[in-house]
PDB file of C-alpha atoms in Angstrom:
ATOM      1  CA  MET E   3      -6.026  18.468   3.636  1.00 57.00           C
ATOM      2  CA  GLU E   4      -3.197  21.062   3.528  1.00 63.00           C
ATOM      3  CA  THR E   5       0.034  20.556   1.835  1.00 60.00           C
ATOM      4  CA  PRO E   6       3.226  22.432   2.760  1.00 59.00           C
ATOM      5  CA  LYS E   7       4.408  25.109   0.371  1.00 68.00           C
ATOM      6  CA  SER E   8       7.547  23.244  -0.444  1.00 72.00           C
ATOM      7  CA  LYS E   9       8.127  19.527  -0.295  1.00 84.00           C
ATOM      8  CA  ARG E  10      11.436  17.649  -0.388  1.00 86.00           C
ATOM      9  CA  MET E  11      12.086  14.704  -2.532  1.00 82.00           C
ATOM     10  CA  TYR E  12      15.104  12.567  -2.285  1.00 82.00           C
ATOM     11  CA  LEU E  13      15.933  10.422  -5.210  1.00 78.00           C
ATOM     12  CA  GLN E  14      18.757   8.137  -4.288  1.00 76.00           C
ATOM     13  CA  GLY E  15      20.134   4.602  -4.895  1.00 72.00           C
ATOM     14  CA  SER E  16      19.042   3.028  -8.154  1.00 72.00           C
ATOM     15  CA  PHE E  17      18.072   6.308  -9.644  1.00 70.00           C
ATOM     16  CA  SER E  18      20.342   7.708 -12.317  1.00 80.00           C
ATOM     17  CA  PHE E  19      19.342  10.804 -14.128  1.00 84.00           C
ATOM     18  CA  SER E  20      21.011  12.917 -16.831  1.00 90.00           C
ATOM     19  CA  GLU E  21      21.111  16.705 -16.429  1.00 91.00           C
ATOM     20  CA  LYS E  22      18.157  17.093 -18.938  1.00 94.00           C
ATOM     21  CA  GLU E  23      16.059  14.634 -16.938  1.00 92.00           C
ATOM     22  CA  LYS E  24      16.822  16.362 -13.707  1.00 89.00           C
ATOM     23  CA  GLU E  25      15.667  19.725 -15.315  1.00 92.00           C
ATOM     24  CA  ARG E  26      12.542  17.957 -16.576  1.00 94.00           C
ATOM     25  CA  ILE E  27      11.722  16.585 -13.212  1.00 88.00           C
ATOM     26  CA  GLN E  28      12.235  19.898 -11.509  1.00 90.00           C
ATOM     27  CA  GLU E  29       9.778  21.545 -14.073  1.00 93.00           C
ATOM     28  CA  LEU E  30       7.198  18.966 -13.382  1.00 92.00           C
ATOM     29  CA  LEU E  31       7.439  19.533  -9.553  1.00 88.00           C
ATOM     30  CA  PRO E  32       8.252  23.156  -9.311  1.00 87.00           C
ATOM     31  CA  LYS E  33       7.245  23.250  -5.552  1.00 87.00           C
ATOM     32  CA  CYS E  34       9.449  20.462  -4.706  1.00 86.00           C
ATOM     33  CA  LYS E  35      13.113  20.711  -3.787  1.00 87.00           C
ATOM     34  CA  ILE E  36      14.550  17.660  -5.332  1.00 84.00           C
ATOM     35  CA  TYR E  37      17.748  16.081  -4.142  1.00 85.00           C
ATOM     36  CA  PHE E  38      19.604  13.686  -6.466  1.00 79.00           C
ATOM     37  CA  GLY E  39      21.699  11.242  -4.628  1.00 74.00           C
TER      38      GLY E  39
END
């Protein structure tokens, strides 16, 4: 099963992240483009 080179993840609604948490999530998912709503 092939996976695309980059994935998009939308985190919206009840999610509330601090800047440090956002950086941590991005480090864990380096190939994902993460959008914080």
